[in-house]
Amino acid sequence: MALYTPDRARRSLFHTVTFRAVAQVATVLGYVVLVRGLPKRDFGVFNLLYAFIPLISTVASLGLEQTLRRFQPEFLRSGQPAAAAWLVRVVAMARLGMNLVVLAIILLAWNYAAPLFKLTPYRSEFVLFSILMLLHFQLNILQLTLASHMLHRFSVGSASILSSTKLLAYLALFALHAMTLRNVILADTLAYAVAYVCMQVAHIRYCGLPKGSAAYRPSTPERRRLFRYAFYNNFNDAGTLILSSQSDNFFIAAFLDPVAVGAYSFYVRLNEMASQLIPTRLFDNVVQPMFFAIPHDKAETRIPRDFSLLLNANLLVQWPILAFALAYHAQIVSVIFGGKFMEYSWLLPLIVGFGMINVIANPVTLVAEYDERPGIILLSKVFAIYNVVALLALLPFAGLYGAAFASGSAQALKNLFIWWHVRRRAVWNNARGALLSGALLWGAVVALCCTLNALLDVSALVQLIMGVAVCGAAALLYLRTPAISATDRSLLASVLGGREAGILRRLGLHMPVVK
């Protein structure tokens, strides 16, 4: 049976929506409990420990995950399941070995490096967290593998298992008044272990090769192709670390303290949770294999079309997130999180604003990866130098706002650089209509919400409810504007042509039937 068909894509989309809805609700509720239950300093240290995950991911990268993500769909589409299984096995073993080496080096150098980030007393907590990190990377490999097989009910289902287990553990700790840094780490480790076991069982059952299958040995040209791609992406990942907001935590810890790390991470995490609703992130495990499986003889027409669809779909979600953050940043923190870190609430619209600029990141990177141009992605990491310089310059006098500006602008420059080099294929077909429609409609929404906040003497909770109503009505109107092109609607109709087509049509997303 063919893997990358509209029917399989439709089924995967439904599995992704279902399980990610569960995961998102559990994640938000768990984060509320975590923020309310952990002391500020412990919360900051907890986020600083999580910043080690991208650190190890890049230092021990070898371009492994990127190579798996790019070539496994190609092997499966061309009828080479043995090659795909070989690639998974090699990546998993290499990742585990490199992670163990890097963790050992960090522990040996602890007394020298930890004082820089105020982590000296937390060596035992880091040892516990190391188990979580090993599970995290192996789980990520299984998720990529099952997604390439279009088994999203398992790859995305693991995320709902992970977040739901965390939520239950947090609630138990909160009820027992045992919400400490160590206990929270143990709770997260338990959640990763449960998700990993479930994924491993699914992988063995559905992705294993038939008994007696011949061992796969890649040819010399194939090895060179894989090695070249992995080699470039090894350095790409290294640059990604310095460009990520999590790496900012190390600079903030060095210049300020763990409490400031907690405040910055809090607002970055709020933006991250909201950004999970962006289609290229919500459906990444569906979009990526389908995109990389595009036949080369059809790339000239299909890539610009798909690039425009992905960008328009991203803006469909990002516009209301930005409008809501601008109008209700203080109310969100006050009502949902008990006012913790309220003094920095303007960080939220600033971070979300740069997120708006950077919605192009995933679509443009997909184009570069499809064209096997890791060198361009590598060169774009030169803006990591800009990020470091900007952090060193802005943190001392602009504090956390300076960190947010440095990180967001560095990402924007990096994405612009990649787009410039793939601009002949990464064409936004309805750019003018999408930008004008969005700016006019959502600018008016922000003005209306701010006016209502100023004129009506109501509680913060009531203000949030009114904001949801206004933004919801505006979203329905936005679906009827040129921001969603006729080509986008036709593409959606080719995938979502079942019962859901009538629902989407009533919402205003009219999709003509494609014959």
Coordinates of N, CA and C in Angstrom, one line a residue, residues 4 12 16 20 69 140 142-152 154-159 199 279-290:
Y4 N 2.2 7.6 0.9 CA 2.1 9.1 0.8 C 1.0 9.5 -0.1
S12 N -3.9 10.8 8.8 CA -2.9 11.3 9.7 C -3.3 12.6 10.3
T16 N -3.6 13.4 14.2 CA -2.8 14.5 14.7 C -3.6 15.5 15.5
R20 N -3.1 15.7 19.5 CA -2.5 16.9 19.9 C -3.4 17.8 20.6
R69 N 15.1 12.4 9.3 CA 13.9 13.1 8.9 C 13.8 13.3 7.4
N140 N 12.3 10.8 20.6 CA 12.2 11.6 19.4 C 12.5 10.8 18.1
L142 N 12.0 7.6 17.6 CA 10.8 6.7 17.4 C 9.7 7.6 16.8
Q143 N 9.5 8.8 17.3 CA 8.4 9.6 16.7 C 8.7 9.9 15.3
L144 N 9.9 10.3 14.9 CA 10.2 10.5 13.5 C 10.0 9.3 12.6
T145 N 10.4 8.1 13.2 CA 10.3 6.9 12.4 C 8.8 6.5 12.2
L146 N 8.0 6.6 13.2 CA 6.6 6.2 13.0 C 5.9 7.2 12.1
A147 N 6.3 8.5 12.2 CA 5.7 9.5 11.4 C 6.0 9.3 9.9
S148 N 7.2 8.8 9.6 CA 7.6 8.5 8.2 C 6.8 7.4 7.7
H149 N 6.4 6.5 8.6 CA 5.5 5.4 8.2 C 4.0 5.8 8.2
M150 N 3.8 7.1 8.4 CA 2.4 7.6 8.4 C 1.6 7.0 9.5
L151 N 2.2 6.6 10.6 CA 1.6 6.0 11.8 C 1.4 7.1 12.9
H152 N 0.7 8.1 12.5 CA 0.7 9.3 13.4 C -0.2 9.0 14.7
F154 N 0.4 6.8 16.6 CA 1.3 6.4 17.6 C 2.4 7.5 17.9
S155 N 2.9 8.1 16.8 CA 3.9 9.2 16.9 C 3.3 10.4 17.7
V156 N 2.1 10.8 17.3 CA 1.5 11.9 18.0 C 0.8 11.5 19.3
G157 N 0.3 10.2 19.3 CA -0.3 9.7 20.5 C 0.7 9.7 21.7
S158 N 2.0 9.5 21.4 CA 3.0 9.5 22.5 C 3.1 10.8 23.1
A159 N 2.8 11.9 22.4 CA 2.9 13.3 23.0 C 1.7 13.4 24.0
M199 N 5.8 3.7 22.6 CA 6.3 3.9 21.2 C 7.2 2.7 20.8
P279 N 0.0 25.4 12.0 CA -0.1 24.2 11.3 C 1.2 23.5 11.0
T280 N 2.2 24.2 10.6 CA 3.5 23.5 10.3 C 4.1 22.9 11.5
R281 N 3.7 23.3 12.7 CA 4.1 22.6 13.9 C 3.1 21.6 14.4
L282 N 1.8 21.9 14.3 CA 0.8 21.0 14.7 C 0.8 19.7 13.8
F283 N 1.1 19.9 12.5 CA 1.1 18.8 11.6 C 2.5 18.5 11.0
D284 N 3.5 18.8 11.8 CA 4.8 18.7 11.2 C 5.2 17.2 10.8
N285 N 4.7 16.3 11.6 CA 5.0 14.9 11.3 C 4.2 14.4 10.1
V286 N 3.2 15.1 9.7 CA 2.5 14.8 8.5 C 3.1 15.6 7.3
V287 N 3.3 16.9 7.5 CA 3.8 17.8 6.4 C 5.2 17.3 5.9
Q288 N 6.1 17.0 6.8 CA 7.5 16.7 6.4 C 7.6 15.5 5.5
P289 N 7.1 14.3 5.9 CA 7.2 13.2 5.0 C 6.5 13.4 3.6
M290 N 5.3 14.1 3.7 CA 4.6 14.4 2.4 C 5.4 15.3 1.5

